[in-house]
Amino acid sequence: MSSILKVKNLKKSYQDKVIFEKISFDLHENQIISILGPSGIGKTTLLNVISGIDKEFDGSINLNSKIHHAKENFDFSQSKDLLIPWKNVIDNAVFSLELSGVKKEKSYPVAKKLMLDFFLKGSELKYPHQLSKGMRQRVSLIRSFLTGRPILLLDEPFSPLDSITRDDLQDWLIDILKKHNKSVVLVTPLQLARAYAVFANGGYLITPHLV
């Protein structure tokens, strides 16, 4: 199976400090790769580099994609849900599509189909302040799913949650990513994925297995 993303010998420095180096992996279709490690070691910085937000790095990032602009290959879902307080669940879910010029008569039906899988059916007209933290994160994930971009970058999507809620949602997340055939690079302190990319003391280890 051919890879859709090839990362080779990435190195990122800030001033004279090396944040990470020797990062190499291939991401295949319908694969989840997890970036594991403690806070402050450079996991989020790596996602910034891969997504094109941070362009100052050494090494190479190659995409097997027909999409010309590199950033349009990725949807980057950050740890904060970034929901808009005055928009309800369904309007928050379709917000990225709205910015792209997609009309609600087209985006609403697609979003509503996902509400059941995301345990949000019946909450479409609620506002963010009426939702639990877990529900807010799931709305944010729907927004990422709806963009339809080939690669999903998830930066500790459940870090704001308590440990019990996080444990419940981590298994759900893997199931939903597999069901919808997503190719994912996932930053997490937890071992959620079947493929592991590990930062530790400047070293790097990856043992990939297709989901």
Backbone as JSON, one array per atom type, in Angstrom:
{
  "sequence": "MSSILKVKNLKKSYQDKVIFEKISFDLHENQIISILGPSGIGKTTLLNVISGIDKEFDGSINLNSKIHHAKENFDFSQSKDLLIPWKNVIDNAVFSLELSGVKKEKSYPVAKKLMLDFFLKGSELKYPHQLSKGMRQRVSLIRSFLTGRPILLLDEPFSPLDSITRDDLQDWLIDILKKHNKSVVLVTPLQLARAYAVFANGGYLITPHLV",
  "N": [[0.85, -1.2, 0.0], [0.61, 2.18, -0.92], [2.05, 5.14, 0.51], [0.45, 8.08, 1.82], [1.57, 10.2, 2.96], [4.84, 11.2, 3.47], [7.31, 11.55, 5.75], [10.51, 12.66, 6.32], [13.53, 12.58, 7.97], [13.08, 14.88, 9.64], [13.9, 17.9, 11.23], [13.78, 20.27, 13.77], [14.62, 23.39, 15.0], [15.03, 25.93, 17.48], [16.36, 29.01, 17.72], [19.35, 28.2, 19.16], [18.61, 25.76, 20.06], [17.76, 22.4, 19.71], [14.68, 21.15, 18.94], [13.37, 18.85, 17.97], [14.6, 15.99, 16.14], [15.66, 13.83, 13.42], [13.23, 12.65, 12.6], [11.2, 10.4, 11.04], [8.69, 8.94, 9.09], [6.13, 7.01, 7.43], [2.82, 7.61, 6.43], [-0.02, 5.75, 5.79], [-2.99, 5.21, 3.81], [-5.99, 5.16, 5.7], [-4.72, 4.69, 8.08], [-3.59, 5.07, 11.45], [-1.34, 7.02, 13.12], [0.37, 7.49, 16.08], [1.7, 10.06, 18.03], [3.66, 10.05, 20.72], [4.5, 11.23, 24.01], [5.9, 13.28, 26.69], [4.68, 16.5, 27.89], [5.82, 19.47, 26.24], [7.84, 18.46, 24.69], [7.81, 18.66, 21.98], [5.78, 17.7, 20.34], [3.39, 18.98, 19.41], [4.59, 20.99, 17.94], [5.69, 19.47, 15.9], [3.34, 18.73, 14.5], [2.59, 21.26, 13.64], [4.64, 21.76, 11.82], [4.26, 19.67, 9.94], [1.72, 20.32, 8.95], [2.15, 22.66, 7.63], [1.99, 25.08, 8.86], [4.23, 25.92, 10.28], [7.09, 26.72, 8.7], [9.79, 26.65, 8.96], [12.17, 24.48, 8.98], [14.28, 21.53, 8.8], [14.74, 18.8, 6.53], [12.29, 16.68, 4.88], [8.91, 16.76, 3.63], [6.58, 14.95, 2.04], [3.76, 14.65, -0.06], [1.39, 12.41, -1.31], [-0.7, 13.34, -3.27], [-3.38, 14.85, -5.1], [-4.03, 17.4, -4.56], [-3.1, 20.69, -4.82], [-2.22, 22.78, -3.05], [-0.43, 22.5, -0.12], [-1.43, 22.85, 2.54], [-4.13, 22.4, 2.26], [-4.42, 19.71, 2.29], [-4.64, 18.87, 4.84], [-6.53, 18.66, 7.88], [-6.44, 20.31, 10.85], [-6.96, 19.63, 14.06], [-7.14, 21.1, 17.09], [-6.27, 20.96, 20.65], [-7.98, 22.58, 22.15], [-11.45, 23.19, 21.87], [-12.54, 25.34, 20.45], [-15.11, 26.26, 19.83], [-17.75, 28.37, 18.67], [-19.34, 30.64, 20.7], [-21.93, 31.78, 20.28], [-23.11, 30.26, 18.35], [-25.07, 27.4, 17.56], [-24.91, 23.77, 18.0], [-25.1, 22.44, 15.45], [-24.52, 24.54, 13.71], [-21.96, 25.24, 14.52], [-20.69, 22.89, 13.81], [-20.76, 22.92, 11.0], [-19.28, 25.1, 10.37], [-16.67, 25.44, 9.22], [-17.13, 24.56, 6.63], [-18.95, 26.49, 5.88], [-17.33, 28.75, 5.79], [-15.93, 28.07, 3.58], [-17.68, 28.53, 1.62], [-19.78, 26.77, 1.26], [-23.19, 26.12, 1.11], [-25.78, 26.07, 3.63], [-27.92, 24.38, 3.12], [-26.72, 22.29, 1.86], [-24.66, 21.5, 3.59], [-25.84, 20.96, 6.09], [-27.42, 18.46, 5.95], [-25.33, 16.55, 5.69], [-23.85, 16.94, 8.04], [-25.78, 16.29, 9.93], [-26.04, 13.56, 9.56], [-23.77, 12.62, 10.78], [-24.2, 13.12, 13.44], [-25.38, 11.06, 14.95], [-23.4, 9.02, 15.1], [-21.57, 10.43, 16.58], [-22.72, 10.73, 19.0], [-24.43, 12.9, 19.41], [-26.93, 13.35, 18.54], [-30.03, 14.93, 18.76], [-29.06, 17.05, 20.12], [-28.56, 19.1, 18.44], [-29.45, 21.78, 18.37], [-28.51, 22.92, 20.64], [-26.37, 25.12, 22.58], [-22.84, 25.92, 22.99], [-22.35, 26.42, 25.8], [-24.15, 24.81, 27.0], [-23.29, 22.26, 26.81], [-21.43, 19.32, 27.73], [-17.87, 18.91, 28.4], [-16.88, 16.78, 26.94], [-18.82, 16.52, 24.92], [-18.48, 18.94, 23.6], [-15.93, 18.57, 22.51], [-16.48, 16.56, 20.71], [-18.16, 17.85, 18.91], [-16.3, 19.58, 17.79], [-14.67, 17.72, 16.54], [-16.42, 16.69, 14.6], [-16.58, 18.93, 12.95], [-13.99, 18.88, 11.9], [-14.06, 16.44, 10.52], [-15.91, 17.01, 8.52], [-14.64, 18.62, 6.65], [-13.44, 16.98, 4.85], [-10.81, 16.58, 4.11], [-7.74, 14.88, 3.15], [-5.97, 14.07, 5.24], [-5.98, 13.89, 8.71], [-5.04, 15.78, 11.44], [-4.61, 15.47, 14.8], [-4.43, 17.07, 17.82], [-3.94, 16.12, 20.86], [-6.82, 15.6, 21.48], [-8.55, 15.08, 23.63], [-7.47, 16.12, 25.92], [-8.46, 18.18, 27.69], [-10.25, 16.87, 29.3], [-11.61, 14.99, 32.12], [-10.11, 12.04, 33.62], [-11.75, 9.73, 33.56], [-13.8, 10.33, 31.69], [-12.14, 10.76, 29.5], [-10.98, 8.22, 29.13], [-13.23, 6.78, 28.35], [-13.85, 8.01, 25.92], [-11.6, 7.63, 24.33], [-11.5, 5.03, 23.24], [-13.82, 5.12, 21.71], [-13.05, 7.07, 19.87], [-11.0, 5.84, 18.3], [-12.52, 3.83, 17.11], [-14.36, 5.36, 15.6], [-12.71, 6.73, 13.85], [-11.71, 4.63, 12.34], [-14.08, 3.62, 11.23], [-14.83, 5.67, 9.49], [-12.76, 5.69, 7.77], [-10.35, 7.24, 8.1], [-7.19, 8.85, 7.69], [-4.69, 9.43, 9.93], [-2.68, 11.51, 12.01], [-1.93, 11.49, 15.27], [-1.56, 13.26, 18.18], [-0.84, 12.45, 21.44], [-0.8, 11.74, 24.98], [-1.48, 9.23, 25.55], [-1.75, 5.72, 24.72], [-3.26, 5.39, 22.11], [-3.27, 4.52, 19.51], [-2.67, 2.08, 16.87], [-0.27, 2.3, 15.8], [2.89, 3.6, 16.61], [4.65, 6.53, 17.25], [7.39, 7.74, 18.83], [8.64, 10.22, 20.91], [11.58, 10.71, 22.75], [14.02, 11.84, 24.82], [15.42, 13.1, 22.73], [15.55, 11.07, 20.92], [13.97, 8.81, 18.56], [11.34, 6.63, 17.77], [9.55, 4.37, 15.8], [6.93, 2.1, 15.25], [5.08, 0.93, 13.0], [1.73, -0.23, 12.31], [-0.85, -1.24, 10.25], [-4.16, -0.07, 10.72]],
  "CA": [[0.0, 0.0, 0.0], [1.42, 3.39, -1.0], [1.84, 6.11, 1.58], [-0.09, 9.37, 1.39], [2.42, 11.21, 3.58], [6.18, 10.73, 3.8], [8.09, 12.48, 6.56], [11.88, 12.13, 6.3], [14.63, 13.29, 8.64], [12.69, 16.21, 10.08], [14.61, 18.52, 12.35], [13.29, 21.61, 14.09], [15.41, 24.08, 16.01], [14.65, 27.3, 17.82], [17.64, 29.61, 18.07], [20.38, 27.16, 19.15], [18.08, 24.57, 20.73], [17.09, 21.42, 18.86], [13.41, 20.72, 19.53], [13.35, 17.43, 17.62], [15.4, 15.66, 14.97], [15.64, 12.45, 12.94], [11.85, 12.16, 12.58], [10.84, 9.84, 9.74], [7.65, 7.92, 9.05], [5.17, 7.02, 6.33], [1.42, 7.44, 6.81], [-0.78, 5.13, 4.71], [-4.44, 5.42, 3.86], [-6.73, 4.48, 6.76], [-3.79, 4.37, 9.16], [-3.47, 6.04, 12.54], [-0.02, 7.05, 13.75], [0.29, 8.25, 17.32], [2.91, 10.71, 18.52], [3.58, 9.94, 22.18], [5.57, 11.86, 24.76], [5.5, 14.25, 27.71], [4.46, 17.88, 27.46], [6.98, 20.31, 26.02], [8.92, 17.77, 23.98], [7.78, 19.05, 20.57], [4.76, 16.98, 19.56], [2.54, 19.94, 18.71], [5.45, 21.64, 16.96], [5.77, 18.57, 14.75], [2.11, 18.88, 13.73], [2.66, 22.57, 12.98], [5.54, 21.61, 10.68], [3.62, 18.8, 8.94], [0.56, 20.99, 8.37], [2.56, 23.83, 6.85], [1.92, 26.3, 9.67], [5.63, 26.26, 10.57], [7.86, 26.4, 7.5], [11.22, 26.7, 9.26], [12.62, 23.16, 9.44], [15.11, 20.76, 7.9], [14.14, 17.53, 6.19], [11.31, 16.76, 3.8], [7.53, 16.28, 3.82], [6.04, 14.72, 0.7], [2.37, 14.23, -0.08], [0.9, 11.73, -2.51], [-2.03, 13.95, -3.34], [-3.67, 15.69, -6.27], [-4.32, 18.74, -4.09], [-1.88, 21.48, -5.09], [-1.76, 23.51, -1.87], [-0.14, 21.52, 0.93], [-2.29, 23.03, 3.71], [-5.47, 21.9, 1.98], [-4.42, 18.26, 2.5], [-4.74, 18.59, 6.27], [-7.36, 19.36, 8.83], [-5.7, 20.33, 12.11], [-7.88, 19.81, 15.18], [-6.33, 21.39, 18.27], [-6.8, 20.44, 21.92], [-9.12, 23.42, 22.52], [-12.5, 22.93, 20.88], [-12.69, 26.56, 19.63], [-16.49, 26.46, 19.39], [-18.22, 29.76, 18.69], [-20.37, 30.61, 21.76], [-23.27, 32.19, 19.84], [-23.62, 29.33, 17.34], [-25.47, 26.12, 18.14], [-24.08, 22.61, 17.64], [-25.09, 22.19, 14.01], [-23.84, 25.65, 13.02], [-20.53, 25.08, 14.81], [-20.19, 21.75, 13.05], [-20.61, 23.23, 9.56], [-18.68, 26.43, 10.24], [-15.55, 25.42, 8.26], [-17.73, 24.48, 5.29], [-19.56, 27.8, 5.62], [-16.23, 29.63, 5.4], [-15.5, 27.67, 2.23], [-18.72, 28.9, 0.68], [-20.8, 25.73, 1.12], [-24.48, 26.56, 1.64], [-26.28, 25.21, 4.7], [-28.81, 23.33, 2.6], [-25.87, 21.16, 1.49], [-23.83, 21.06, 4.71], [-26.66, 20.46, 7.2], [-27.72, 17.02, 5.87], [-24.11, 15.77, 5.92], [-23.54, 17.06, 9.47], [-26.79, 15.56, 10.71], [-25.76, 12.13, 9.47], [-22.69, 12.3, 11.71], [-24.6, 13.37, 14.83], [-25.65, 9.8, 15.65], [-22.11, 8.39, 15.4], [-20.83, 11.25, 17.54], [-23.55, 10.81, 20.21], [-24.91, 14.27, 19.53], [-28.28, 13.44, 18.0], [-30.93, 15.56, 19.72], [-28.38, 18.22, 20.7], [-28.16, 19.96, 17.32], [-29.8, 23.18, 18.58], [-27.93, 23.4, 21.89], [-25.23, 26.01, 22.46], [-21.67, 25.36, 23.68], [-22.41, 26.48, 27.26], [-25.09, 23.77, 27.44], [-22.67, 20.97, 26.51], [-20.3, 18.84, 28.53], [-16.59, 19.06, 27.7], [-16.79, 15.71, 25.95], [-19.69, 16.86, 23.8], [-17.83, 20.04, 22.88], [-14.83, 18.01, 21.72], [-17.05, 15.79, 19.61], [-18.59, 18.83, 17.9], [-15.08, 20.03, 17.12], [-14.22, 16.64, 15.65], [-17.32, 16.68, 13.43], [-16.15, 20.02, 12.08], [-12.81, 18.41, 11.19], [-14.47, 15.38, 9.59], [-16.7, 17.55, 7.41], [-13.81, 19.26, 5.63], [-13.14, 15.97, 3.84], [-9.41, 16.6, 3.7], [-7.21, 13.51, 3.2], [-5.22, 13.73, 6.45], [-6.48, 14.55, 9.92], [-4.04, 15.98, 12.49], [-5.31, 15.66, 16.07], [-3.5, 17.47, 18.87], [-4.49, 15.79, 22.18], [-8.22, 16.07, 21.41], [-9.3, 14.91, 24.87], [-6.66, 16.55, 27.07], [-9.16, 18.98, 28.7], [-11.27, 16.08, 29.98], [-11.18, 14.2, 33.26], [-9.56, 10.76, 33.19], [-12.81, 8.77, 33.27], [-14.39, 10.69, 30.4], [-11.11, 10.56, 28.47], [-10.85, 6.79, 28.87], [-14.41, 6.35, 27.59], [-13.85, 8.57, 24.57], [-10.46, 7.22, 23.51], [-11.88, 3.85, 22.46], [-14.79, 5.59, 20.73], [-12.33, 7.81, 18.84], [-10.36, 4.9, 17.39], [-13.59, 3.17, 16.34], [-14.98, 6.29, 14.65], [-11.71, 7.0, 12.82], [-11.66, 3.47, 11.45], [-15.35, 3.52, 10.51], [-14.88, 6.68, 8.45], [-11.58, 5.54, 6.91], [-9.5, 8.42, 8.22], [-5.74, 8.75, 7.85], [-4.57, 10.33, 11.08], [-1.53, 11.65, 12.9], [-2.58, 11.81, 16.53], [-0.71, 13.58, 19.32], [-1.5, 12.04, 22.66], [0.02, 11.11, 26.01], [-2.04, 7.9, 25.74], [-1.48, 4.81, 23.63], [-4.54, 5.2, 21.44], [-3.17, 4.06, 18.13], [-2.03, 0.81, 16.58], [1.07, 2.63, 15.33], [3.42, 4.5, 17.62], [5.83, 7.34, 17.0], [7.69, 8.1, 20.21], [9.71, 11.15, 21.23], [12.16, 10.46, 24.07], [15.42, 12.23, 24.99], [16.02, 13.4, 21.44], [15.49, 9.92, 20.04], [12.69, 8.64, 17.89], [11.06, 5.24, 17.45], [8.22, 4.15, 15.24], [6.6, 0.72, 14.89], [3.74, 1.08, 12.4], [0.88, -1.35, 11.93], [-2.08, -0.71, 9.67], [-5.36, -0.25, 11.53]],
  "C": [[0.88, 1.25, 0.0], [1.08, 4.36, 0.12], [1.24, 7.39, 1.0], [0.72, 10.53, 1.97], [3.75, 10.58, 3.94], [6.93, 11.84, 4.54], [9.5, 11.9, 6.7], [12.87, 13.09, 6.94], [14.26, 14.71, 9.06], [13.52, 16.65, 11.27], [14.08, 19.92, 12.54], [14.12, 22.19, 15.22], [14.82, 25.45, 16.27], [15.86, 27.97, 18.43], [18.7, 28.51, 18.04], [19.9, 25.85, 19.77], [17.38, 23.67, 19.72], [15.83, 20.95, 19.58], [13.16, 19.25, 19.23], [14.2, 17.23, 16.38], [15.23, 14.18, 14.62], [14.23, 11.84, 12.97], [11.51, 11.68, 11.17], [9.71, 8.83, 9.92], [6.82, 8.08, 7.79], [3.78, 6.83, 6.92], [0.68, 6.89, 5.6], [-2.26, 5.46, 4.85], [-5.06, 4.56, 4.96], [-5.83, 4.01, 7.9], [-3.82, 5.46, 10.22], [-2.06, 5.91, 13.1], [-0.11, 7.97, 14.96], [1.66, 8.79, 17.71], [2.8, 10.77, 20.05], [4.74, 10.69, 22.83], [5.06, 12.89, 25.73], [5.34, 15.64, 27.14], [5.79, 18.6, 27.26], [8.09, 19.66, 25.21], [8.89, 18.03, 22.47], [6.73, 18.38, 19.72], [3.88, 17.94, 18.76], [3.33, 20.69, 17.64], [5.6, 20.78, 15.71], [4.52, 18.68, 13.89], [2.08, 20.22, 13.0], [3.54, 22.5, 11.72], [4.87, 20.8, 9.57], [2.5, 19.53, 8.21], [0.92, 22.19, 7.51], [2.44, 25.14, 7.61], [3.32, 26.82, 9.95], [6.47, 25.8, 9.39], [9.37, 26.38, 7.73], [11.67, 25.36, 9.84], [13.57, 22.57, 8.4], [14.46, 19.4, 7.67], [13.09, 17.71, 5.1], [9.97, 16.18, 4.22], [6.93, 16.16, 2.42], [4.65, 14.13, 0.77], [2.05, 13.54, -1.4], [-0.55, 12.17, -2.7], [-2.16, 14.77, -4.61], [-3.95, 17.14, -5.87], [-3.05, 19.57, -4.13], [-1.34, 22.15, -3.83], [-1.64, 22.57, -0.69], [-1.11, 21.63, 2.1], [-3.67, 22.44, 3.51], [-5.55, 20.37, 2.06], [-4.7, 17.89, 3.94], [-5.9, 19.32, 6.91], [-6.71, 19.19, 10.19], [-6.67, 20.64, 13.24], [-7.07, 19.94, 16.46], [-7.02, 20.92, 19.55], [-7.97, 21.28, 22.43], [-10.2, 23.28, 21.43], [-12.81, 24.13, 19.98], [-14.11, 26.73, 19.07], [-16.88, 27.92, 19.54], [-19.42, 29.84, 19.63], [-21.78, 30.91, 21.28], [-23.83, 31.32, 18.71], [-24.0, 28.01, 18.02], [-24.61, 24.98, 17.57], [-23.99, 22.43, 16.13], [-24.37, 23.3, 13.25], [-22.34, 25.65, 13.32], [-19.94, 23.97, 13.96], [-19.9, 22.1, 11.6], [-19.84, 24.52, 9.32], [-17.54, 26.46, 9.22], [-16.07, 25.35, 6.83], [-18.35, 25.82, 4.89], [-18.49, 28.8, 5.16], [-15.75, 29.33, 3.98], [-16.55, 27.96, 1.18], [-19.79, 27.86, 0.46], [-22.08, 26.2, 1.81], [-25.0, 25.56, 2.67], [-27.22, 24.12, 4.21], [-28.02, 22.11, 2.13], [-25.11, 20.62, 2.7], [-24.63, 20.45, 5.86], [-26.94, 18.95, 7.09], [-26.49, 16.13, 6.16], [-23.76, 15.78, 7.41], [-24.52, 16.24, 10.31], [-26.57, 14.06, 10.66], [-24.68, 11.71, 10.47], [-23.12, 12.41, 13.18], [-24.84, 12.07, 15.61], [-24.35, 9.11, 16.05], [-21.35, 9.13, 16.49], [-21.63, 11.48, 18.83], [-24.04, 12.23, 20.48], [-26.32, 14.45, 18.97], [-29.23, 13.94, 19.09], [-30.34, 16.8, 20.36], [-28.03, 19.26, 19.65], [-28.41, 21.44, 17.58], [-29.29, 23.73, 19.92], [-26.72, 24.28, 21.6], [-24.06, 25.48, 23.3], [-21.77, 25.37, 25.21], [-23.35, 25.43, 27.85], [-24.51, 22.37, 27.29], [-21.61, 20.61, 27.54], [-19.01, 19.04, 27.72], [-16.43, 17.99, 26.62], [-17.63, 15.99, 24.72], [-19.07, 17.97, 22.96], [-16.72, 19.51, 21.97], [-15.37, 17.22, 20.53], [-17.6, 16.7, 18.51], [-17.39, 19.32, 17.1], [-14.57, 18.98, 16.14], [-15.12, 16.52, 14.42], [-16.89, 17.76, 12.44], [-14.92, 19.61, 11.27], [-13.17, 17.34, 10.17], [-15.12, 15.96, 8.34], [-15.85, 18.23, 6.33], [-13.47, 18.28, 4.52], [-11.7, 15.95, 3.37], [-8.75, 15.25, 3.95], [-6.59, 13.11, 4.53], [-5.72, 14.57, 7.62], [-5.35, 14.59, 10.96], [-4.77, 16.31, 13.78], [-4.3, 15.93, 17.17], [-4.17, 17.28, 20.24], [-5.96, 16.21, 22.29], [-8.99, 15.95, 22.71], [-8.52, 15.34, 26.11], [-7.43, 17.39, 28.09], [-10.1, 18.16, 29.59], [-10.71, 15.37, 31.2], [-10.84, 12.79, 32.79], [-10.64, 9.74, 32.84], [-13.45, 9.05, 31.92], [-13.4, 10.43, 29.27], [-10.97, 9.08, 28.13], [-12.03, 6.27, 28.05], [-14.32, 6.78, 26.13], [-12.7, 8.08, 23.71], [-10.78, 5.98, 22.66], [-12.89, 4.23, 21.37], [-14.07, 6.27, 19.56], [-11.69, 6.87, 17.83], [-11.41, 4.22, 16.52], [-14.15, 4.09, 15.26], [-14.0, 6.65, 13.53], [-11.62, 5.85, 11.83], [-12.93, 3.37, 10.62], [-15.39, 4.48, 9.33], [-13.6, 6.73, 7.61], [-10.67, 6.76, 6.91], [-8.03, 8.03, 8.32], [-5.33, 9.83, 8.84], [-3.17, 10.32, 11.67], [-2.08, 12.25, 14.2], [-1.55, 12.06, 17.61], [-1.45, 13.25, 20.6], [-0.5, 11.54, 23.69], [-0.41, 9.67, 26.24], [-1.76, 7.03, 24.53], [-2.78, 4.45, 22.93], [-4.43, 4.47, 20.12], [-2.51, 2.69, 18.04], [-0.64, 1.03, 15.97], [1.62, 3.71, 16.23], [4.66, 5.23, 17.1], [6.19, 7.98, 18.32], [8.86, 9.08, 20.27], [10.27, 10.77, 22.61], [13.64, 10.82, 24.04], [16.12, 12.47, 23.65], [15.98, 12.25, 20.46], [14.1, 9.75, 19.47], [12.52, 7.17, 17.52], [9.66, 5.15, 16.85], [8.06, 2.69, 14.85], [5.21, 0.72, 14.3], [3.04, -0.24, 12.12], [-0.4, -0.75, 11.38], [-3.25, -1.03, 10.58], [-6.29, -1.21, 10.82]]
}
